[in-house]
Amino acid sequence: MKKMLASTVAVMMMGTTLIACSTPTETKTTNTDTQSSAAAAAVSYPIKTSKTLTYWGEMNGNLTGVKTAHSEVPFFQEWQKKTGVPLKFTAPPTGQVKEALNVMLASGDLPDMIEYNFLTDFPGGPEKAIKDGYILKLNDLIDKNAPNLKKYLKEHPEVDKLIKTDNGSYYAFPFIRGDEYLQVFQGPIIRKDWLDELGLPVPETIDEWTAALRAFKEKKGAAAPLSFVSKPRFFNESYNGAFLGAFGVNRNFYIENGDIKFGPAESGFKDYLTLFRQWYQEGLLDKNIATADTKALDGGFASGATGASIGNAGGGIGKWQPLVQGKDPKAQLVAAPYPVLKKGDTPKFGQRASAFDSGGMVAISTKAKDPALAVQLLDYGYSDEGHMFFNFGTEGVSYNTENGYPKYTDLLLKNPDKLAPAQAISLYTRGSYNGPFVQDKRYAEQFFTMATQREAVNVWKKTDANKYSLPPITPTPEESSEFAKIMTDVNTLVDEMTLKIILGNEKVDQFDSYVAKMKSLKLDRAIEIQKAANDRFNKR
């Protein structure tokens, strides 16, 4: 569920006029070499074509060390067979996607399809990418060649609103979370066996968290009672509202009573800094919290040094449970609610992703040799057959249908080569990571093999995050450039402030001077840009 994470936003494809189109999938073949960009009300798979399309995108991190190229992955091999479209894949180096894209765009040698987050990771956003001649505006192409996506968007106007720009441009095939259950996947995680032994409840309030962490340190000998990943951003995982939310703020922009606010400039952020400074001084936070990476956090759980963190149901509880049990067979990790100050209150913030995730979207480049064929290929993921394939793979191989339910086989859940379920699922499906399709809740029900994982989602979803979250807004290209420059400086300042105050290098009273510095860096202008973009979104 990795980057199911996290994070959250919106954009994509189709015309302002939505025309209902049926027949998502049939068995007869269609020759697109002769029809190409001609209007096609229905697309049939496999398509008969002599053309090979090129596809650029990052390899799924779950397959690191398992496969080295898309062409070796069963899912991508079978995708070509089912659609009838031969593909040639190119992958950027892991962790260098943005840099590799820039080099590719500068060269002018573009593939037919580009899997990239043009909404948040392209300077100026998708409209700029279209204007600069890198990717196509897809409205007409989708209208003529993507009946499955059109049908889905007509039936889900709330998603349609999310996946286009303010100008109504569709620019990529989107990843869509098909159920609310899939939108929540991260939150506080704690050692319940320790709590039970110490006679403590699963903490709900900040005071209960303080008591639990003190007990972990004093009575369980935990050297780093609470720890979490601080890479690439200091305290990165604590910023989703896990502890900030108790003080009525989060780490980003949010909307409250019609006003857009920036959490680190609000007084609640000062209260958060005060608490974490106290916890750090008491030794309740990992003393290496400023530099903790994934490997260090995993080691903390494995050694018994750490008793609580923030993580995903899949990549957190799913990964750490075996580690803690390796040292103590009775160990149990469970989800804790997002903290509040007063018992019984509903948490104001928490992790909740949008139904549309801008990661995994696939755009079509201006150099595409047959854009209509590329659209037809990508539209397969939104057909009935494609939906099953993307989420569950190939029937009889990666899943079997039992009483109408697509159940993963032991090839995925008890892999004979000892691959973890996340790795095996990523070999045969795209259910566990973003891509051009609608994610199915039934994937998660099986990916979460432990009851504690499934219960975690129910615990973490009990927040008011929806009331305060900004929708996936799209600043204009000009606004986007200005906003990016302002926020690069502001975020650097916020990280500096957070680090210095929590580690005790500056007094909490310095918070007010940092807020003044944020204002001098034009934070108010950034808020204006967010408000203008939000107003335009509301008019879509």
mmCIF file of N, CA, C and O in Angstrom, residues 246-290:
data_model
loop_
_atom_site.group_PDB
_atom_site.id
_atom_site.type_symbol
_atom_site.label_atom_id
_atom_site.label_comp_id
_atom_site.label_asym_id
_atom_site.label_seq_id
_atom_site.Cartn_x
_atom_site.Cartn_y
_atom_site.Cartn_z
ATOM 1 N N ALA A 246 -3.956 16.937 17.271
ATOM 2 C CA ALA A 246 -4.490 17.125 18.625
ATOM 3 C C ALA A 246 -4.523 18.606 18.996
ATOM 4 O O ALA A 246 -5.325 19.024 19.844
ATOM 5 N N PHE A 247 -3.677 19.396 18.349
ATOM 6 C CA PHE A 247 -3.603 20.833 18.634
ATOM 7 C C PHE A 247 -4.297 21.661 17.556
ATOM 8 O O PHE A 247 -4.096 22.873 17.451
ATOM 9 N N GLY A 248 -5.116 20.979 16.732
ATOM 10 C CA GLY A 248 -5.973 21.688 15.788
ATOM 11 C C GLY A 248 -5.320 22.149 14.509
ATOM 12 O O GLY A 248 -5.872 23.000 13.803
ATOM 13 N N VAL A 249 -4.130 21.602 14.190
ATOM 14 C CA VAL A 249 -3.439 22.008 12.967
ATOM 15 C C VAL A 249 -2.868 20.773 12.269
ATOM 16 O O VAL A 249 -2.833 19.685 12.842
ATOM 17 N N ASN A 250 -2.420 20.959 11.029
ATOM 18 C CA ASN A 250 -1.592 19.938 10.398
ATOM 19 C C ASN A 250 -0.392 20.617 9.768
ATOM 20 O O ASN A 250 -0.177 21.812 9.955
ATOM 21 N N ARG A 251 0.402 19.875 9.023
ATOM 22 C CA ARG A 251 1.660 20.415 8.509
ATOM 23 C C ARG A 251 1.495 21.182 7.202
ATOM 24 O O ARG A 251 2.430 21.763 6.683
ATOM 25 N N ASN A 252 0.282 21.192 6.670
ATOM 26 C CA ASN A 252 0.113 21.770 5.344
ATOM 27 C C ASN A 252 -1.001 22.813 5.348
ATOM 28 O O ASN A 252 -1.396 23.322 6.391
ATOM 29 N N PHE A 253 -1.528 23.090 4.175
ATOM 30 C CA PHE A 253 -2.667 23.993 4.049
ATOM 31 C C PHE A 253 -3.949 23.219 4.312
ATOM 32 O O PHE A 253 -4.076 22.050 3.940
ATOM 33 N N TYR A 254 -4.905 23.861 4.939
ATOM 34 C CA TYR A 254 -6.220 23.259 5.165
ATOM 35 C C TYR A 254 -7.256 24.381 5.177
ATOM 36 O O TYR A 254 -6.912 25.571 5.207
ATOM 37 N N ILE A 255 -8.507 23.996 5.115
ATOM 38 C CA ILE A 255 -9.580 24.994 5.068
ATOM 39 C C ILE A 255 -10.424 24.897 6.327
ATOM 40 O O ILE A 255 -10.773 23.804 6.776
ATOM 41 N N GLU A 256 -10.723 26.044 6.918
ATOM 42 C CA GLU A 256 -11.503 26.088 8.157
ATOM 43 C C GLU A 256 -12.391 27.332 8.144
ATOM 44 O O GLU A 256 -11.893 28.449 7.987
ATOM 45 N N ASN A 257 -13.683 27.108 8.264
ATOM 46 C CA ASN A 257 -14.654 28.206 8.226
ATOM 47 C C ASN A 257 -14.482 29.090 6.992
ATOM 48 O O ASN A 257 -14.591 30.319 7.052
ATOM 49 N N GLY A 258 -14.178 28.426 5.881
ATOM 50 C CA GLY A 258 -14.036 29.148 4.620
ATOM 51 C C GLY A 258 -12.681 29.789 4.398
ATOM 52 O O GLY A 258 -12.411 30.302 3.306
ATOM 53 N N ASP A 259 -11.829 29.792 5.422
ATOM 54 C CA ASP A 259 -10.493 30.384 5.299
ATOM 55 C C ASP A 259 -9.443 29.295 5.092
ATOM 56 O O ASP A 259 -9.533 28.217 5.687
ATOM 57 N N ILE A 260 -8.446 29.596 4.265
ATOM 58 C CA ILE A 260 -7.343 28.663 4.073
ATOM 59 C C ILE A 260 -6.219 29.032 5.041
ATOM 60 O O ILE A 260 -5.820 30.200 5.130
ATOM 61 N N LYS A 261 -5.744 28.028 5.755
ATOM 62 C CA LYS A 261 -4.716 28.255 6.764
ATOM 63 C C LYS A 261 -3.513 27.351 6.500
ATOM 64 O O LYS A 261 -3.639 26.303 5.868
ATOM 65 N N PHE A 262 -2.358 27.784 7.006
ATOM 66 C CA PHE A 262 -1.126 27.000 6.913
ATOM 67 C C PHE A 262 -0.727 26.601 8.331
ATOM 68 O O PHE A 262 -0.394 27.462 9.147
ATOM 69 N N GLY A 263 -0.807 25.314 8.627
ATOM 70 C CA GLY A 263 -0.639 24.816 9.989
ATOM 71 C C GLY A 263 0.556 25.352 10.754
ATOM 72 O O GLY A 263 0.414 25.820 11.900
ATOM 73 N N PRO A 264 1.774 25.321 10.188
ATOM 74 C CA PRO A 264 2.946 25.766 10.942
ATOM 75 C C PRO A 264 2.953 27.238 11.326
ATOM 76 O O PRO A 264 3.785 27.669 12.127
ATOM 77 N N ALA A 265 2.033 28.036 10.767
ATOM 78 C CA ALA A 265 1.952 29.455 11.134
ATOM 79 C C ALA A 265 0.856 29.702 12.166
ATOM 80 O O ALA A 265 0.638 30.843 12.586
ATOM 81 N N GLU A 266 0.176 28.636 12.606
ATOM 82 C CA GLU A 266 -0.909 28.757 13.581
ATOM 83 C C GLU A 266 -0.404 28.432 14.984
ATOM 84 O O GLU A 266 0.563 27.689 15.162
ATOM 85 N N SER A 267 -1.106 28.947 16.001
ATOM 86 C CA SER A 267 -0.649 28.780 17.382
ATOM 87 C C SER A 267 -0.601 27.317 17.819
ATOM 88 O O SER A 267 0.217 26.937 18.660
ATOM 89 N N GLY A 268 -1.465 26.483 17.246
ATOM 90 C CA GLY A 268 -1.454 25.070 17.613
ATOM 91 C C GLY A 268 -0.129 24.397 17.302
ATOM 92 O O GLY A 268 0.258 23.431 17.974
ATOM 93 N N PHE A 269 0.579 24.893 16.288
ATOM 94 C CA PHE A 269 1.873 24.306 15.951
ATOM 95 C C PHE A 269 2.887 24.563 17.070
ATOM 96 O O PHE A 269 3.744 23.717 17.348
ATOM 97 N N LYS A 270 2.759 25.698 17.723
ATOM 98 C CA LYS A 270 3.641 26.008 18.850
ATOM 99 C C LYS A 270 3.387 25.032 19.997
ATOM 100 O O LYS A 270 4.337 24.568 20.656
ATOM 101 N N ASP A 271 2.118 24.699 20.219
ATOM 102 C CA ASP A 271 1.789 23.727 21.275
ATOM 103 C C ASP A 271 2.358 22.348 20.942
ATOM 104 O O ASP A 271 2.836 21.627 21.828
ATOM 105 N N TYR A 272 2.320 21.994 19.670
ATOM 106 C CA TYR A 272 2.902 20.721 19.218
ATOM 107 C C TYR A 272 4.405 20.714 19.468
ATOM 108 O O TYR A 272 4.974 19.726 19.972
ATOM 109 N N LEU A 273 5.082 21.800 19.115
ATOM 110 C CA LEU A 273 6.518 21.893 19.331
ATOM 111 C C LEU A 273 6.863 21.788 20.817
ATOM 112 O O LEU A 273 7.847 21.143 21.193
ATOM 113 N N THR A 274 6.031 22.398 21.641
ATOM 114 C CA THR A 274 6.254 22.346 23.100
ATOM 115 C C THR A 274 6.187 20.901 23.597
ATOM 116 O O THR A 274 7.026 20.454 24.383
ATOM 117 N N LEU A 275 5.180 20.177 23.150
ATOM 118 C CA LEU A 275 5.015 18.781 23.562
ATOM 119 C C LEU A 275 6.196 17.930 23.099
ATOM 120 O O LEU A 275 6.793 17.185 23.890
ATOM 121 N N PHE A 276 6.563 18.034 21.828
ATOM 122 C CA PHE A 276 7.634 17.176 21.310
ATOM 123 C C PHE A 276 8.994 17.554 21.900
ATOM 124 O O PHE A 276 9.859 16.695 22.058
ATOM 125 N N ARG A 277 9.181 18.815 22.237
ATOM 126 C CA ARG A 277 10.422 19.228 22.928
ATOM 127 C C ARG A 277 10.495 18.547 24.286
ATOM 128 O O ARG A 277 11.538 18.026 24.683
ATOM 129 N N GLN A 278 9.351 18.526 24.995
ATOM 130 C CA GLN A 278 9.290 17.870 26.302
ATOM 131 C C GLN A 278 9.550 16.371 26.163
ATOM 132 O O GLN A 278 10.346 15.790 26.907
ATOM 133 N N TRP A 279 8.917 15.738 25.191
ATOM 134 C CA TRP A 279 9.111 14.296 24.984
ATOM 135 C C TRP A 279 10.570 13.985 24.637
ATOM 136 O O TRP A 279 11.127 12.992 25.103
ATOM 137 N N TYR A 280 11.184 14.846 23.828
ATOM 138 C CA TYR A 280 12.576 14.611 23.433
ATOM 139 C C TYR A 280 13.492 14.738 24.658
ATOM 140 O O TYR A 280 14.388 13.907 24.865
ATOM 141 N N GLN A 281 13.235 15.754 25.471
ATOM 142 C CA GLN A 281 14.077 15.963 26.655
ATOM 143 C C GLN A 281 13.947 14.809 27.652
ATOM 144 O O GLN A 281 14.908 14.448 28.330
ATOM 145 N N GLU A 282 12.757 14.214 27.720
ATOM 146 C CA GLU A 282 12.524 13.095 28.629
ATOM 147 C C GLU A 282 13.028 11.761 28.084
ATOM 148 O O GLU A 282 13.004 10.748 28.774
ATOM 149 N N GLY A 283 13.447 11.748 26.825
ATOM 150 C CA GLY A 283 13.884 10.494 26.230
ATOM 151 C C GLY A 283 12.743 9.631 25.734
ATOM 152 O O GLY A 283 12.904 8.417 25.542
ATOM 153 N N LEU A 284 11.582 10.238 25.529
ATOM 154 C CA LEU A 284 10.428 9.479 25.029
ATOM 155 C C LEU A 284 10.450 9.384 23.505
ATOM 156 O O LEU A 284 9.824 8.497 22.925
ATOM 157 N N LEU A 285 11.164 10.312 22.877
ATOM 158 C CA LEU A 285 11.389 10.262 21.431
ATOM 159 C C LEU A 285 12.766 9.654 21.173
ATOM 160 O O LEU A 285 13.699 9.844 21.961
ATOM 161 N N ASP A 286 12.881 8.957 20.076
ATOM 162 C CA ASP A 286 14.164 8.433 19.619
ATOM 163 C C ASP A 286 15.196 9.567 19.627
ATOM 164 O O ASP A 286 14.965 10.625 19.055
ATOM 165 N N LYS A 287 16.333 9.338 20.303
ATOM 166 C CA LYS A 287 17.337 10.410 20.366
ATOM 167 C C LYS A 287 17.925 10.716 18.986
ATOM 168 O O LYS A 287 18.482 11.790 18.752
ATOM 169 N N ASN A 288 17.776 9.754 18.057
ATOM 170 C CA ASN A 288 18.255 9.969 16.688
ATOM 171 C C ASN A 288 17.095 10.322 15.743
ATOM 172 O O ASN A 288 17.181 10.088 14.539
ATOM 173 N N ILE A 289 16.036 10.896 16.309
ATOM 174 C CA ILE A 289 14.821 11.144 15.547
ATOM 175 C C ILE A 289 15.059 12.039 14.322
ATOM 176 O O ILE A 289 14.371 11.905 13.307
ATOM 177 N N ALA A 290 16.047 12.910 14.393
ATOM 178 C CA ALA A 290 16.270 13.847 13.289
ATOM 179 C C ALA A 290 16.803 13.162 12.044
ATOM 180 O O ALA A 290 16.670 13.694 10.938
#
